[in-house]
Amino acid sequence: MQPQAAGVDPGSIREIALVFPHSMIENLLAAAAFLLPWEFSPTLLVSCAVALTLYWRGLGRMSAAELPSLPRRIGFFAGLLLIYFVMHTRFDYLSQHMFYIHRLQHLVLHHLGPFLIALSAPLAVLAAGVPARIGTGWIEHFWRLPATRLAYRLLQNIVVAPVLFVGLIWFWLTSRIHFNAMLSEPLYWVMNWSMLVDGLLFWILMLDPRPRRDGALLGFGTRIIIVLLALVPQILIGAHIALTDRDLYDIYAVCGRVWDIDPLLDQRLGGLITWIPAAMMHVIAAVILIGRWARFDRNERHRPSVSSTTYSGGA
């Protein structure tokens, strides 16, 4: 038997040994409960499950040469997981009772989640995962409808896309509209889904890896200008929220905050989240586009022209 350390009560050691596993189990159960839906949404669950299934199936059907890089695969799964986490766990409850958590939720829905998914360029993988009968039938027929093509072209228009992207942020942060959205469950889901869908449309348009010559709707230079111009209104909106001295969103006092913090502090934190991280993501997007543009130009300079290839072949 080992000698007992001076000043250590054997009873205390036994208590710690018994309590620690119990508290650890409680913590694990609490973490698991946090991941359960606050408000169950079949639409979100099915959407995420279908996207995950098609992507996984597409990866399995592609050859080794066609497979996207590991960072792109990680980006897709991370973006989808983040979207699910902020919309379909107890995080959603927190976002309904703390303004700055709400702004974190919309940062993921409108920026980070769609940004990661668009950066992964998943359309080819998703298309490979669609069953042939569905892909060549329903989806292809739906995409070829004039109304579908017109609506997509309109939403991805050089003016409409950035105005809609910034306009939705401003619209849902208008005090009265925000108040009503947080009290109405249908309007609340319209708010969140509109931010998510618009974020996907915008970042897929901006981060298309192709040049315009190969099918992109906009050239690299145009997209760089758009992402940099779109950050200016967001900075102004975020700065206004963060620097004002009056409570713009009293709905959180009506519903009750989860944590007892000053309403203006909650609002300022939310304003800073709207201001700084969102702006940084636009700068990162611009840097990525500049790199892609430079790489495309470099490849073009090293690409043999038709005349020189013909001359070499004739010689």
Short mmCIF file of C-alpha atoms in Angstrom, two decimals:
data_model
loop_
_atom_site.label_atom_id
_atom_site.label_comp_id
_atom_site.label_asym_id
_atom_site.label_seq_id
_atom_site.Cartn_x
_atom_site.Cartn_y
_atom_site.Cartn_z
CA MET A 1 0.00 0.00 0.00
CA GLN A 2 1.32 3.44 -0.95
CA PRO A 3 1.75 5.91 1.89
CA GLN A 4 -1.02 8.48 2.03
CA ALA A 5 -0.07 12.02 1.03
CA ALA A 6 -0.16 14.45 3.90
CA GLY A 7 -3.24 16.63 4.05
CA VAL A 8 -5.30 14.52 1.62
CA ASP A 9 -8.59 13.15 2.88
CA PRO A 10 -9.37 9.67 1.49
CA GLY A 11 -13.06 10.53 1.60
CA SER A 12 -12.52 13.52 -0.67
CA ILE A 13 -10.68 11.35 -3.19
CA ARG A 14 -13.56 8.87 -3.25
CA GLU A 15 -16.06 11.73 -3.72
CA ILE A 16 -14.10 13.14 -6.65
CA ALA A 17 -13.85 9.68 -8.24
CA LEU A 18 -17.60 9.25 -7.97
CA VAL A 19 -18.66 12.78 -8.94
CA PHE A 20 -16.29 13.34 -11.88
CA PRO A 21 -17.71 10.59 -14.13
CA HIS A 22 -21.23 11.69 -13.25
CA SER A 23 -20.54 15.34 -14.09
CA MET A 24 -18.75 14.30 -17.27
CA ILE A 25 -21.77 12.28 -18.35
CA GLU A 26 -24.02 15.21 -17.57
CA ASN A 27 -21.83 17.47 -19.71
CA LEU A 28 -21.93 15.00 -22.59
CA LEU A 29 -25.71 14.73 -22.33
CA ALA A 30 -26.00 18.53 -22.23
CA ALA A 31 -23.82 18.80 -25.35
CA ALA A 32 -25.91 16.16 -27.11
CA ALA A 33 -29.12 17.99 -26.11
CA PHE A 34 -27.70 21.23 -27.53
CA LEU A 35 -27.37 19.53 -30.93
CA LEU A 36 -31.05 18.59 -30.99
CA PRO A 37 -33.37 20.84 -33.04
CA TRP A 38 -34.92 23.74 -31.17
CA GLU A 39 -37.67 23.98 -33.79
CA PHE A 40 -37.75 20.92 -36.02
CA SER A 41 -37.69 21.72 -39.74
CA PRO A 42 -38.31 18.83 -42.15
CA THR A 43 -37.42 21.13 -45.05
CA LEU A 44 -33.97 21.89 -43.67
CA LEU A 45 -33.30 18.30 -42.63
CA VAL A 46 -34.27 16.92 -46.04
CA SER A 47 -32.33 19.66 -47.89
CA CYS A 48 -29.13 18.96 -45.96
CA ALA A 49 -29.58 15.18 -46.25
CA VAL A 50 -30.15 15.37 -50.02
CA ALA A 51 -27.14 17.66 -50.54
CA LEU A 52 -24.94 15.40 -48.41
CA THR A 53 -26.16 12.22 -50.16
CA LEU A 54 -25.72 13.62 -53.68
CA TYR A 55 -22.23 14.93 -52.91
CA TRP A 56 -21.11 11.68 -51.29
CA ARG A 57 -22.60 9.64 -54.15
CA GLY A 58 -20.99 11.95 -56.71
CA LEU A 59 -17.57 11.49 -55.12
CA GLY A 60 -18.00 7.73 -55.36
CA ARG A 61 -18.92 7.89 -59.05
CA MET A 62 -16.05 10.15 -60.16
CA SER A 63 -12.68 8.92 -61.36
CA ALA A 64 -9.51 9.76 -59.42
CA ALA A 65 -8.63 12.45 -61.98
CA GLU A 66 -12.06 14.08 -61.64
CA LEU A 67 -12.18 14.15 -57.85
CA PRO A 68 -12.00 17.62 -56.26
CA SER A 69 -9.05 18.32 -53.98
CA LEU A 70 -9.26 17.46 -50.28
CA PRO A 71 -9.57 21.15 -49.21
CA ARG A 72 -12.54 21.56 -51.57
CA ARG A 73 -14.24 18.48 -50.15
CA ILE A 74 -13.64 19.67 -46.60
CA GLY A 75 -15.00 23.11 -47.55
CA PHE A 76 -18.27 21.65 -48.79
CA PHE A 77 -18.85 19.46 -45.74
CA ALA A 78 -17.83 22.27 -43.36
CA GLY A 79 -20.16 24.78 -45.03
CA LEU A 80 -23.11 22.38 -44.95
CA LEU A 81 -22.42 21.43 -41.32
CA LEU A 82 -22.22 25.07 -40.23
CA ILE A 83 -25.53 25.89 -41.92
CA TYR A 84 -27.21 22.93 -40.23
CA PHE A 85 -25.68 23.83 -36.85
CA VAL A 86 -26.90 27.44 -36.75
CA MET A 87 -30.39 26.61 -38.08
CA HIS A 88 -31.26 23.25 -36.57
CA THR A 89 -29.73 23.05 -33.09
CA ARG A 90 -30.20 24.96 -29.84
CA PHE A 91 -27.95 27.62 -31.37
CA ASP A 92 -31.13 28.77 -33.10
CA TYR A 93 -32.75 29.29 -29.70
CA LEU A 94 -29.83 31.45 -28.60
CA SER A 95 -30.07 33.49 -31.81
CA GLN A 96 -33.70 34.30 -30.98
CA HIS A 97 -32.74 35.67 -27.56
CA MET A 98 -29.38 37.41 -28.11
CA PHE A 99 -28.83 39.92 -30.90
CA TYR A 100 -25.13 39.20 -31.35
CA ILE A 101 -25.82 35.44 -31.59
CA HIS A 102 -28.41 36.26 -34.24
CA ARG A 103 -25.77 38.18 -36.18
CA LEU A 104 -23.41 35.20 -35.88
CA GLN A 105 -26.19 33.00 -37.27
CA HIS A 106 -26.69 35.27 -40.28
CA LEU A 107 -22.94 35.59 -40.78
CA VAL A 108 -22.90 31.81 -41.29
CA LEU A 109 -26.10 31.69 -43.38
CA HIS A 110 -25.26 34.60 -45.67
CA HIS A 111 -21.47 34.54 -45.72
CA LEU A 112 -19.37 31.76 -44.24
CA GLY A 113 -21.48 28.69 -45.05
CA PRO A 114 -22.31 29.64 -48.66
CA PHE A 115 -18.76 30.98 -49.12
CA LEU A 116 -17.21 27.60 -48.20
CA ILE A 117 -19.70 25.70 -50.35
CA ALA A 118 -19.16 27.99 -53.36
CA LEU A 119 -15.39 27.82 -52.90
CA SER A 120 -15.60 24.03 -53.13
CA ALA A 121 -17.18 24.37 -56.63
CA PRO A 122 -19.54 21.44 -55.89
CA LEU A 123 -21.85 21.54 -58.92
CA ALA A 124 -19.97 18.89 -60.92
CA VAL A 125 -19.86 16.52 -57.95
CA LEU A 126 -23.53 17.08 -57.12
CA ALA A 127 -24.48 16.51 -60.77
CA ALA A 128 -22.52 13.25 -60.78
CA GLY A 129 -24.46 12.14 -57.72
CA VAL A 130 -27.90 12.71 -59.25
CA PRO A 131 -29.51 9.49 -60.51
CA ALA A 132 -29.54 9.44 -64.31
CA ARG A 133 -33.32 9.24 -64.61
CA ILE A 134 -33.79 12.32 -62.41
CA GLY A 135 -30.86 14.27 -63.86
CA THR A 136 -31.74 13.79 -67.51
CA GLY A 137 -35.45 14.02 -66.83
CA TRP A 138 -36.91 16.32 -64.21
CA ILE A 139 -33.90 18.52 -63.44
CA GLU A 140 -32.85 19.00 -67.05
CA HIS A 141 -36.44 19.74 -68.08
CA PHE A 142 -36.87 22.21 -65.22
CA TRP A 143 -33.60 23.97 -66.03
CA ARG A 144 -34.52 24.33 -69.69
CA LEU A 145 -37.79 26.08 -68.92
CA PRO A 146 -37.62 29.70 -70.16
CA ALA A 147 -39.02 30.95 -66.85
CA THR A 148 -36.30 29.15 -64.88
CA ARG A 149 -33.49 30.48 -67.05
CA LEU A 150 -34.94 34.00 -66.98
CA ALA A 151 -35.30 33.98 -63.18
CA TYR A 152 -31.74 32.71 -62.69
CA ARG A 153 -30.31 35.28 -65.09
CA LEU A 154 -32.22 38.03 -63.33
CA LEU A 155 -31.05 37.01 -59.85
CA GLN A 156 -27.45 36.70 -61.10
CA ASN A 157 -27.54 40.00 -62.96
CA ILE A 158 -24.49 42.22 -62.50
CA VAL A 159 -26.62 44.85 -60.69
CA VAL A 160 -29.38 42.76 -59.11
CA ALA A 161 -27.06 40.23 -57.38
CA PRO A 162 -25.07 42.70 -55.23
CA VAL A 163 -28.08 44.95 -54.55
CA LEU A 164 -30.12 41.96 -53.39
CA PHE A 165 -27.19 40.67 -51.32
CA VAL A 166 -26.75 43.93 -49.41
CA GLY A 167 -30.43 44.86 -49.54
CA LEU A 168 -31.51 41.73 -47.64
CA ILE A 169 -29.08 42.53 -44.83
CA TRP A 170 -30.48 46.04 -44.54
CA PHE A 171 -34.09 44.88 -44.90
CA TRP A 172 -34.02 42.28 -42.10
CA LEU A 173 -32.11 44.64 -39.81
CA THR A 174 -34.72 47.39 -40.15
CA SER A 175 -35.98 47.74 -36.57
CA ARG A 176 -39.71 47.22 -37.19
CA ILE A 177 -39.25 44.39 -39.69
CA HIS A 178 -36.74 42.68 -37.41
CA PHE A 179 -39.21 42.98 -34.50
CA ASN A 180 -41.98 41.32 -36.51
CA ALA A 181 -39.70 38.58 -37.88
CA MET A 182 -38.56 37.55 -34.42
CA LEU A 183 -42.18 37.25 -33.19
CA SER A 184 -43.58 35.39 -36.21
CA GLU A 185 -42.36 31.82 -36.80
CA PRO A 186 -43.23 31.80 -40.55
CA LEU A 187 -41.61 35.20 -41.10
CA TYR A 188 -38.59 34.10 -39.05
CA TRP A 189 -38.04 31.12 -41.35
CA VAL A 190 -38.54 33.30 -44.44
CA MET A 191 -35.82 35.60 -43.08
CA ASN A 192 -33.34 32.79 -42.48
CA TRP A 193 -34.04 30.93 -45.73
CA SER A 194 -33.86 34.11 -47.81
CA MET A 195 -30.45 34.89 -46.32
CA LEU A 196 -29.21 31.36 -47.01
CA VAL A 197 -30.49 31.10 -50.59
CA ASP A 198 -29.26 34.58 -51.49
CA GLY A 199 -25.87 33.85 -49.93
CA LEU A 200 -25.53 30.70 -52.04
CA LEU A 201 -26.54 32.52 -55.23
CA PHE A 202 -24.17 35.42 -54.60
CA TRP A 203 -21.07 33.46 -53.63
CA ILE A 204 -21.55 30.84 -56.36
CA LEU A 205 -21.64 33.72 -58.84
CA MET A 206 -18.63 35.46 -57.31
CA LEU A 207 -16.43 32.41 -56.69
CA ASP A 208 -17.03 30.58 -59.97
CA PRO A 209 -13.54 29.20 -60.76
CA ARG A 210 -14.07 29.56 -64.50
CA PRO A 211 -13.26 32.63 -66.59
CA ARG A 212 -16.08 34.15 -68.60
CA ARG A 213 -14.75 32.52 -71.74
CA ASP A 214 -15.39 29.09 -70.23
CA GLY A 215 -18.95 29.78 -69.06
CA ALA A 216 -18.82 32.08 -66.02
CA LEU A 217 -21.52 34.75 -66.07
CA LEU A 218 -19.07 37.49 -65.07
CA GLY A 219 -15.37 38.07 -65.66
CA PHE A 220 -12.81 38.06 -62.85
CA GLY A 221 -12.35 41.83 -62.91
CA THR A 222 -16.08 42.52 -62.68
CA ARG A 223 -16.44 40.14 -59.76
CA ILE A 224 -13.55 41.74 -57.88
CA ILE A 225 -15.21 45.14 -58.22
CA ILE A 226 -18.57 43.76 -57.07
CA VAL A 227 -17.27 42.03 -53.91
CA LEU A 228 -15.32 45.14 -52.90
CA LEU A 229 -18.23 47.50 -53.55
CA ALA A 230 -20.64 45.23 -51.67
CA LEU A 231 -18.61 45.41 -48.48
CA VAL A 232 -19.02 49.21 -48.16
CA PRO A 233 -22.77 49.22 -47.31
CA GLN A 234 -22.22 46.36 -44.86
CA ILE A 235 -19.55 48.38 -43.07
CA LEU A 236 -21.95 51.31 -42.85
CA ILE A 237 -24.81 49.14 -41.55
CA GLY A 238 -22.58 47.45 -38.98
CA ALA A 239 -21.01 50.72 -37.87
CA HIS A 240 -24.40 52.34 -37.43
CA ILE A 241 -25.61 49.47 -35.24
CA ALA A 242 -22.39 49.32 -33.22
CA LEU A 243 -21.95 53.05 -32.64
CA THR A 244 -25.51 54.23 -31.97
CA ASP A 245 -26.43 55.11 -28.39
CA ARG A 246 -30.03 53.85 -28.47
CA ASP A 247 -31.48 50.36 -28.39
CA LEU A 248 -32.54 49.57 -31.96
CA TYR A 249 -33.79 46.05 -31.27
CA ASP A 250 -36.01 46.06 -28.21
CA ILE A 251 -37.50 42.72 -29.27
CA TYR A 252 -34.73 41.01 -27.28
CA ALA A 253 -35.89 42.78 -24.13
CA VAL A 254 -39.46 41.65 -24.87
CA CYS A 255 -38.48 38.00 -25.45
CA GLY A 256 -35.82 38.04 -22.72
CA ARG A 257 -32.08 37.64 -23.16
CA VAL A 258 -30.42 34.34 -22.34
CA TRP A 259 -27.57 36.12 -20.56
CA ASP A 260 -27.91 39.22 -18.45
CA ILE A 261 -25.85 41.73 -20.40
CA ASP A 262 -26.45 45.36 -21.20
CA PRO A 263 -28.71 45.74 -24.29
CA LEU A 264 -26.32 48.24 -25.88
CA LEU A 265 -23.38 45.85 -25.39
CA ASP A 266 -25.39 43.08 -27.06
CA GLN A 267 -26.20 45.46 -29.91
CA ARG A 268 -22.62 46.70 -30.29
CA LEU A 269 -21.28 43.16 -30.46
CA GLY A 270 -23.86 42.38 -33.14
CA GLY A 271 -22.91 45.52 -35.06
CA LEU A 272 -19.21 44.59 -34.95
CA ILE A 273 -20.02 41.09 -36.26
CA THR A 274 -22.00 42.65 -39.12
CA TRP A 275 -19.16 45.08 -39.76
CA ILE A 276 -15.78 43.34 -39.46
CA PRO A 277 -15.99 39.58 -40.23
CA ALA A 278 -18.32 40.15 -43.20
CA ALA A 279 -15.98 42.79 -44.64
CA MET A 280 -12.99 40.48 -44.14
CA MET A 281 -14.72 37.75 -46.14
CA HIS A 282 -15.22 40.13 -49.06
CA VAL A 283 -11.52 41.02 -48.95
CA ILE A 284 -10.61 37.31 -48.89
CA ALA A 285 -12.91 36.72 -51.88
CA ALA A 286 -11.22 39.56 -53.78
CA VAL A 287 -7.77 38.08 -53.04
CA ILE A 288 -8.91 34.65 -54.25
CA LEU A 289 -10.29 36.15 -57.46
CA ILE A 290 -7.12 38.14 -58.07
CA GLY A 291 -5.09 34.94 -57.69
CA ARG A 292 -7.34 33.06 -60.10
CA TRP A 293 -7.21 35.89 -62.62
CA ALA A 294 -3.41 36.03 -62.45
CA ARG A 295 -3.18 32.26 -62.87
CA PHE A 296 -5.54 32.36 -65.85
CA ASP A 297 -3.50 35.13 -67.52
CA ARG A 298 -0.28 33.22 -66.87
CA ASN A 299 -1.73 30.08 -68.44
CA GLU A 300 -2.94 32.10 -71.41
CA ARG A 301 0.55 33.52 -72.02
CA HIS A 302 2.06 30.03 -72.02
CA ARG A 303 -0.67 28.61 -74.20
CA PRO A 304 0.49 28.09 -77.82
CA SER A 305 -1.51 30.03 -80.38
CA VAL A 306 -3.32 28.29 -83.23
CA SER A 307 -1.02 29.81 -85.86
CA SER A 308 2.20 28.75 -84.10
CA THR A 309 0.87 25.21 -83.56
CA THR A 310 -0.08 24.92 -87.23
CA TYR A 311 3.30 26.25 -88.31
CA SER A 312 5.17 23.81 -86.08
CA GLY A 313 3.07 20.91 -87.37
CA GLY A 314 3.70 21.88 -91.00
CA ALA A 315 7.44 22.17 -90.45
#
